[in-house]
Amino acid sequence: QSHEVLSIADCRPNLPAITNRGCCTHVVGRGLGARYGSVQDAIDALPASGGRSCIRDGTFNGSFRLSGRRNVVIEGCGKRTILTDDGGAEALAELSSTDSGRIVLRNLTLRAQGQIGVIAQGQNITLEHLGIEVQTGEALAAQNAIRALDVSGLTIRDNEIRIGAGPSPHAALYLRSAGDLLIERNTIRHAGDGSDRAWGGIHLLGTSRGADVRGNAISGALGHGITLGSVSWRATDGSDLGHVGAGFGQTLEDGTAMPAGQLDPQPVGDLLYYPEPDLPLDDITIVENDVRDCGGAGIGVPAAEVTHDDVARAAPLCMRRTTFDVTGTVANNRLTGNGAGPGAPAPDRARGGIVLSRAHQTRIANNTIYGPARAPDSGPRCGVFVAFGSNLAIHSNRITLRTDAPEPAFD
């Protein structure tokens, strides 16, 4: 008689690894040695000198916040340790450090529903070997997997990030670097198709400096795989839209990403909000990334240029900045099948592999760019596009663009 194994369940009790014995300050979970039922309780009980909170396998409901601590490690058992929250918190995990001691969050699975996965603030924070799943919530678009503003000494590496289907203007990583930012070997995948997707993979905001983005794999975003630069949206009554999302104001009527070109004022409620580029990005390194099947550019900007009308230029807005400026290196990236939406409908718009606004003292070299097939009636695409450039080195790039049109494409 033959038998078929349908599933296997391991019922043995979990014991700490020999190498971990005596290393955990506090243990969260059930069973021998576990003193706390929630991550927050274990954090609150840590001594002032720091320590290590070990989270056993299981599903734990409840967000947590770590602030004013130093030399703290919070770690779990990888995919077997799942953190969720149904209490309506802004983020599952909020980490804040202003001390020289490092904060480490690793080996956990975070499942965010209409909320941010991790918010990081301050300095010297490491997020590694995390599985972050971001889904839409009730009447809420998918949010950032990681949001870190004005952080120095931040390392984000070896994480698996999944963004659920559903329209969202947000990027998986929403970051403004104050120096020494490393984003390395992360995998970011977007579910959904057409306009039913979140905007992007990695978003580096204006004023960022000293950011190193290397060895990441990004796929399936509605907009850019990597977005460089950000927009401040302000109205004449003094209000602004805050963290409205990398893709706000950048979609066509059908919900797909528009080619990089001009950003127009956007109505929200009874007010009209005007866009102005934020300050430049400086010393940015983007190397050895694999970006594929994104509707916008593989590496792109919110717009090639912003033209201000009389209202935007006059008081109280007094808008002056018109371009998204960057200095740095874009090299050895593989950009495949990006810019798959409608092509550029006008000469001042661009879609393609690398699309920049204003680049100064920037090296673009050794990138492999393979363009998607496009319909005969769609506009041209480009391998590398720089609207305004000075002191540029563009060399040794391998660019292949293709078309399904019967006539040659003017790409």
Coordinates of C-alpha atoms in Angstrom, one line a residue:
Q1 CA 0.0 0.0 0.0
S2 CA 1.4 3.4 -1.0
H3 CA 1.2 6.5 1.2
E4 CA 1.3 10.2 0.4
V5 CA 2.8 12.7 2.8
L6 CA 0.6 15.8 2.7
S7 CA 2.3 17.9 5.3
I8 CA 4.8 17.7 8.1
A9 CA 4.5 19.5 11.5
D10 CA 7.4 19.7 13.9
C11 CA 6.0 19.3 17.4
R12 CA 9.3 19.2 19.2
P13 CA 9.8 22.1 21.7
N14 CA 12.3 24.7 20.6
L15 CA 15.4 25.0 22.6
P16 CA 17.9 27.9 22.4
A17 CA 21.0 27.2 20.3
I18 CA 24.0 26.3 22.3
T19 CA 25.8 29.4 20.9
N20 CA 22.9 31.6 22.3
R21 CA 22.8 30.3 25.8
G22 CA 23.7 32.9 28.3
C23 CA 23.6 35.6 25.6
C24 CA 20.0 36.8 25.8
T25 CA 19.2 39.4 28.4
H26 CA 15.5 38.7 28.1
V27 CA 13.5 36.1 26.2
V28 CA 10.1 36.8 24.7
G29 CA 7.7 33.9 24.1
R30 CA 6.6 30.7 25.8
G31 CA 8.4 27.9 27.5
L32 CA 11.5 27.5 29.6
G33 CA 13.4 30.8 30.2
A34 CA 10.8 33.1 28.6
R35 CA 9.8 35.8 31.0
Y36 CA 7.9 38.2 28.7
G37 CA 4.9 37.9 26.5
S38 CA 5.5 41.1 24.4
V39 CA 8.5 42.7 22.8
Q40 CA 7.7 46.0 24.4
D41 CA 7.8 44.5 27.9
A42 CA 11.2 43.0 27.2
I43 CA 12.6 46.3 25.9
D44 CA 11.2 48.2 28.9
A45 CA 13.0 45.8 31.3
L46 CA 16.4 46.2 29.7
P47 CA 19.1 47.8 31.8
A48 CA 20.4 51.3 30.9
S49 CA 23.6 49.7 29.5
G50 CA 21.5 47.9 26.8
G51 CA 21.2 44.2 26.1
R52 CA 19.7 41.5 23.8
S53 CA 16.1 40.7 23.6
C54 CA 15.5 37.3 22.0
I55 CA 12.1 36.5 20.5
R56 CA 11.2 32.9 20.1
D57 CA 9.1 31.4 17.3
G58 CA 5.4 32.3 17.2
T59 CA 3.2 35.2 16.2
F60 CA 3.2 38.2 18.5
N61 CA 0.6 40.9 18.2
G62 CA 1.6 44.5 19.2
S63 CA 3.9 47.2 18.0
F64 CA 6.9 48.3 19.9
R65 CA 9.0 51.4 20.4
L66 CA 12.7 51.7 21.4
S67 CA 13.9 55.1 22.4
G68 CA 16.7 56.5 24.6
R69 CA 18.5 53.2 24.7
R70 CA 22.0 52.2 23.5
N71 CA 23.7 48.9 22.6
V72 CA 20.4 47.0 22.1
V73 CA 19.9 43.9 19.9
I74 CA 16.4 42.7 19.1
E75 CA 16.3 39.4 17.2
G76 CA 14.1 36.5 16.5
C77 CA 14.0 33.1 14.7
G78 CA 13.7 34.4 11.2
K79 CA 10.5 33.4 9.4
R80 CA 9.3 31.6 12.5
T81 CA 9.0 34.8 14.5
I82 CA 6.2 36.9 13.2
L83 CA 5.3 40.4 14.5
T84 CA 1.9 41.9 13.7
D85 CA -0.3 44.7 15.1
D86 CA -4.0 45.3 15.0
G87 CA -3.9 48.3 17.3
G88 CA -3.6 51.0 14.7
A89 CA 0.0 52.0 15.4
E90 CA 1.7 54.1 12.7
A91 CA 4.5 51.5 12.5
L92 CA 5.2 47.9 13.8
A93 CA 8.6 48.9 15.0
E94 CA 9.9 52.4 15.9
L95 CA 13.6 52.8 16.7
S96 CA 15.2 56.0 17.9
S97 CA 18.9 56.4 18.9
T98 CA 20.9 59.5 19.6
D99 CA 23.9 57.8 21.2
S100 CA 27.0 56.2 19.8
G101 CA 25.8 52.7 20.8
R102 CA 24.2 50.7 18.0
I103 CA 20.6 49.5 17.8
V104 CA 20.2 46.2 15.8
L105 CA 16.9 44.7 14.6
R106 CA 17.3 41.3 12.8
N107 CA 16.0 37.9 12.0
L108 CA 12.3 38.8 12.2
T109 CA 9.2 38.7 10.0
L110 CA 7.1 41.9 10.2
R111 CA 3.6 41.9 8.7
A112 CA 2.3 45.4 8.3
Q113 CA -1.3 46.0 7.3
G114 CA -1.8 49.6 6.1
Q115 CA 1.0 50.8 8.3
I116 CA 4.8 51.3 8.1
G117 CA 7.0 48.3 8.9
V118 CA 9.9 50.1 10.6
I119 CA 10.5 53.8 11.4
A120 CA 14.2 54.6 12.2
Q121 CA 15.4 57.9 13.6
G122 CA 18.7 59.2 15.0
Q123 CA 22.0 57.3 14.3
N124 CA 23.8 54.0 14.3
I125 CA 20.9 51.6 13.5
T126 CA 21.1 48.3 11.7
L127 CA 18.2 46.5 10.1
E128 CA 19.2 43.1 8.7
H129 CA 17.8 39.7 7.8
L130 CA 14.3 40.9 8.1
G131 CA 11.2 39.7 6.2
I132 CA 8.9 42.7 5.8
E133 CA 5.5 42.1 4.2
V134 CA 3.4 45.3 3.6
Q135 CA -0.2 45.0 2.6
T136 CA -3.0 47.5 2.1
G137 CA -5.2 48.1 5.1
E138 CA -8.9 48.9 5.3
A139 CA -9.2 52.2 3.2
L140 CA -5.4 52.6 3.5
A141 CA -2.8 52.2 0.8
A142 CA 0.3 50.1 1.4
Q143 CA 2.9 52.2 3.3
N144 CA 6.7 52.2 3.4
A145 CA 8.4 49.0 4.6
I146 CA 11.1 51.2 6.1
R147 CA 11.0 54.9 6.7
A148 CA 14.2 56.7 8.0
L149 CA 14.5 60.5 7.9
D150 CA 17.8 62.3 8.7
V151 CA 19.5 59.2 10.0
S152 CA 23.3 58.8 10.0
G153 CA 25.1 55.5 10.3
L154 CA 22.0 53.5 9.1
T155 CA 22.6 50.0 7.6
I156 CA 19.8 48.2 5.7
R157 CA 21.0 44.9 4.4
D158 CA 19.9 41.3 3.5
N159 CA 16.2 42.0 3.9
E160 CA 13.3 40.4 2.0
I161 CA 10.6 42.9 1.3
R162 CA 7.2 42.2 -0.3
I163 CA 4.8 44.9 -1.2
G164 CA 1.2 43.7 -1.7
A165 CA -1.0 44.5 -4.6
G166 CA -3.0 47.7 -4.6
P167 CA -2.4 51.3 -5.8
S168 CA -0.1 53.2 -3.5
P169 CA 2.1 56.3 -4.0
H170 CA 4.7 55.0 -1.6
A171 CA 8.1 53.4 -2.1
A172 CA 9.2 50.4 -0.1
L173 CA 12.2 52.3 1.4
Y174 CA 11.7 56.0 2.1
L175 CA 15.0 57.5 3.2
R176 CA 16.7 60.8 3.8
S177 CA 20.4 60.2 4.6
A178 CA 22.4 62.4 7.0
G179 CA 25.5 60.4 6.1
D180 CA 26.9 56.9 6.1
L181 CA 23.8 55.2 4.8
L182 CA 24.3 51.6 3.4
I183 CA 21.5 49.8 1.5
E184 CA 22.9 46.5 0.5
R185 CA 21.7 43.1 -0.9
N186 CA 18.0 43.7 -0.2
T187 CA 15.2 42.1 -2.3
I188 CA 12.2 44.2 -3.0
R189 CA 9.3 42.7 -4.9
H190 CA 5.9 44.3 -5.8
A191 CA 2.7 42.3 -6.3
G192 CA 0.0 43.3 -8.7
D193 CA 0.0 44.5 -12.3
G194 CA -1.0 47.5 -14.3
S195 CA -2.0 50.4 -12.0
D196 CA -2.7 48.0 -9.1
R197 CA 0.8 48.4 -7.7
A198 CA 2.8 50.5 -5.3
W199 CA 5.0 53.2 -6.7
G200 CA 8.6 52.2 -6.2
G201 CA 11.5 50.3 -4.6
I202 CA 14.0 52.8 -3.0
H203 CA 13.4 56.5 -2.6
L204 CA 16.3 58.7 -1.6
L205 CA 14.9 62.1 -0.6
G206 CA 16.4 65.5 -1.3
T207 CA 19.2 66.7 1.0
S208 CA 20.5 63.1 1.3
R209 CA 24.2 62.7 1.4
G210 CA 26.7 59.9 1.7
A211 CA 24.3 57.1 0.6
D212 CA 25.6 53.8 -0.8
V213 CA 23.0 51.7 -2.6
R214 CA 24.5 48.4 -3.8
G215 CA 23.6 44.9 -4.8
N216 CA 19.8 45.2 -4.4
A217 CA 17.2 43.4 -6.4
I218 CA 14.0 45.4 -7.2
S219 CA 11.2 44.3 -9.4
G220 CA 7.6 45.1 -10.4
A221 CA 7.1 48.6 -9.2
L222 CA 4.5 50.9 -10.7
G223 CA 7.0 53.8 -11.0
H224 CA 10.8 54.0 -10.6
G225 CA 12.9 51.2 -9.2
I226 CA 15.1 53.8 -7.5
T227 CA 13.9 57.4 -7.2
L228 CA 16.4 60.2 -6.6
G229 CA 15.0 63.5 -5.2
S230 CA 11.8 64.5 -3.6
V231 CA 9.1 67.2 -3.8
S232 CA 7.6 69.6 -1.3
W233 CA 3.9 70.3 -2.1
R234 CA 2.7 73.6 -0.6
A235 CA -0.5 75.6 -0.9
T236 CA -0.9 79.4 -0.6
D237 CA -2.5 79.0 2.8
G238 CA 0.8 77.8 4.3
S239 CA -0.2 74.1 4.4
D240 CA 1.9 71.3 3.0
L241 CA 1.2 67.6 2.2
G242 CA 4.1 66.2 4.2
H243 CA 5.1 62.5 3.5
V244 CA 2.6 62.2 0.6
G245 CA 4.6 59.5 -1.2
A246 CA 7.2 59.3 -3.9
G247 CA 4.7 58.8 -6.7
F248 CA 2.2 61.6 -5.8
G249 CA 1.3 63.6 -8.9
Q250 CA 3.2 61.3 -11.3
T251 CA 0.5 59.0 -12.7
L252 CA -1.5 59.2 -16.0
E253 CA -5.3 59.1 -16.1
D254 CA -5.2 55.3 -16.4
G255 CA -3.1 55.1 -13.1
T256 CA 0.2 54.1 -14.8
A257 CA 3.4 56.1 -14.2
M258 CA 3.9 59.1 -16.5
P259 CA 7.2 59.7 -18.2
A260 CA 9.5 62.0 -16.3
G261 CA 8.8 65.6 -17.4
Q262 CA 6.9 68.4 -15.8
L263 CA 5.1 68.2 -12.4
D264 CA 1.8 70.1 -12.3
P265 CA 0.0 71.5 -9.3
Q266 CA -2.4 69.0 -7.7
P267 CA -5.8 69.6 -6.1
V268 CA -6.4 68.2 -2.7
G269 CA -9.8 69.1 -1.2
D270 CA -10.4 72.8 -1.9
L271 CA -6.7 73.7 -2.2
L272 CA -4.2 73.6 -5.0
Y273 CA -0.8 72.3 -4.0
Y274 CA 2.3 73.5 -5.9
P275 CA 5.4 71.3 -6.3
E276 CA 9.0 72.5 -5.7
P277 CA 12.1 70.2 -5.8
D278 CA 13.8 69.7 -2.5
L279 CA 17.6 70.4 -2.0
P280 CA 20.2 68.3 -3.9
L281 CA 21.5 64.8 -3.2
D282 CA 25.2 64.7 -2.7
D283 CA 27.8 61.9 -2.9
I284 CA 25.3 59.2 -3.9
T285 CA 26.6 55.8 -5.0
I286 CA 24.3 53.4 -6.9
V287 CA 26.1 50.3 -8.0
E288 CA 25.5 46.6 -8.9
N289 CA 21.7 46.8 -8.5
D290 CA 19.3 44.6 -10.5
V291 CA 16.2 46.6 -11.3
R292 CA 13.6 45.0 -13.6
D293 CA 10.0 45.3 -14.9
C294 CA 9.2 48.7 -13.3
G295 CA 6.7 51.0 -15.1
G296 CA 8.9 54.1 -14.6
A297 CA 12.6 54.3 -15.0
G298 CA 15.0 51.8 -13.5
I299 CA 16.7 54.8 -11.8
G300 CA 14.7 58.0 -12.1
V301 CA 13.6 61.3 -10.7
P302 CA 10.2 62.8 -9.9
A303 CA 10.5 65.1 -12.9
A304 CA 13.0 66.4 -15.4
E305 CA 12.1 70.0 -14.5
V306 CA 9.5 71.9 -12.6
T307 CA 8.3 75.2 -14.2
H308 CA 6.7 77.6 -11.7
D309 CA 3.8 79.8 -12.7
D310 CA 3.1 83.3 -11.3
V311 CA 1.4 81.9 -8.2
A312 CA 4.2 79.6 -7.3
R313 CA 6.9 82.3 -7.8
A314 CA 5.0 85.0 -5.9
A315 CA 4.7 85.3 -2.1
P316 CA 3.9 83.4 0.1
L317 CA 5.2 80.4 -1.9
C318 CA 8.3 82.1 -3.4
M319 CA 9.3 78.8 -5.2
R320 CA 12.6 79.0 -7.0
R321 CA 14.1 75.5 -7.4
T322 CA 13.3 73.8 -10.7
T323 CA 15.4 70.6 -10.9
F324 CA 16.3 67.5 -8.9
D325 CA 20.1 67.7 -8.5
V326 CA 22.4 64.8 -7.8
T327 CA 26.2 64.2 -7.6
G328 CA 27.7 60.8 -7.4
T329 CA 28.1 57.5 -9.2
V330 CA 25.7 55.2 -11.1
A331 CA 27.7 52.2 -12.2
N332 CA 27.5 48.4 -12.9
N333 CA 23.7 48.2 -12.6
R334 CA 21.6 45.9 -14.6
L335 CA 18.3 47.5 -15.7
T336 CA 15.9 45.2 -17.5
G337 CA 12.5 45.8 -18.9
N338 CA 11.8 49.1 -17.2
G339 CA 9.8 51.9 -18.7
A340 CA 7.2 49.5 -19.9
G341 CA 4.3 52.0 -19.8
P342 CA 3.4 54.4 -22.6
G343 CA 6.4 56.2 -24.0
A344 CA 7.2 59.9 -23.8
P345 CA 4.3 61.8 -25.5
A346 CA 6.3 65.0 -25.8
P347 CA 10.0 66.0 -26.3
D348 CA 10.3 67.3 -22.8
R349 CA 9.4 63.9 -21.2
A350 CA 11.5 60.8 -20.9
R351 CA 11.1 57.2 -19.9
G352 CA 13.8 54.6 -19.9
G353 CA 16.7 53.0 -18.0
I354 CA 18.3 55.9 -16.3
V355 CA 16.5 59.3 -16.3
L356 CA 18.0 62.2 -14.3
S357 CA 17.1 65.9 -14.0
R358 CA 20.3 67.8 -13.2
A359 CA 23.5 65.8 -12.7
H360 CA 26.8 67.4 -11.7
Q361 CA 30.1 65.7 -11.3
T362 CA 28.4 62.4 -11.8
R363 CA 29.8 59.2 -13.4
I364 CA 27.4 56.9 -15.3
A365 CA 29.3 53.8 -16.4
N366 CA 29.3 50.1 -17.1
N367 CA 25.5 49.8 -16.8
T368 CA 23.6 47.2 -18.7
I369 CA 20.2 48.5 -19.9
Y370 CA 17.8 46.3 -21.8
G371 CA 14.6 48.1 -22.8
P372 CA 11.1 46.5 -23.0
A373 CA 9.2 45.9 -26.1
R374 CA 6.7 48.7 -26.8
A375 CA 3.6 49.3 -28.9
P376 CA 3.9 51.0 -32.2
D377 CA 2.0 54.1 -31.1
S378 CA 3.9 54.7 -27.9
G379 CA 6.6 57.4 -27.7
P380 CA 10.4 57.0 -27.6
R381 CA 12.4 55.7 -24.7
C382 CA 16.0 56.2 -23.8
G383 CA 18.8 54.2 -22.3
V384 CA 20.3 57.2 -20.4
F385 CA 18.7 60.6 -20.2
V386 CA 20.1 63.7 -18.4
A387 CA 18.1 66.8 -18.8
F388 CA 20.8 69.2 -17.5
G389 CA 24.4 68.0 -16.9
S390 CA 27.9 69.3 -16.2
N391 CA 31.2 67.5 -15.5
L392 CA 29.6 64.2 -16.5
A393 CA 31.4 61.0 -17.4
I394 CA 29.1 58.6 -19.3
H395 CA 31.0 55.7 -20.7
S396 CA 31.0 51.9 -21.2
N397 CA 27.3 51.4 -20.9
R398 CA 25.6 48.6 -22.8
I399 CA 22.2 49.7 -24.0
T400 CA 19.7 47.6 -26.0
L401 CA 16.3 49.1 -26.9
R402 CA 13.7 47.1 -28.8
T403 CA 10.3 47.7 -30.3
D404 CA 7.4 45.6 -31.6
A405 CA 6.6 48.3 -34.1
P406 CA 6.9 47.4 -37.8
E407 CA 8.8 50.7 -38.3
P408 CA 12.1 51.7 -36.7
A409 CA 11.8 53.3 -33.3
F410 CA 13.3 56.7 -32.7
D411 CA 14.7 55.7 -29.3

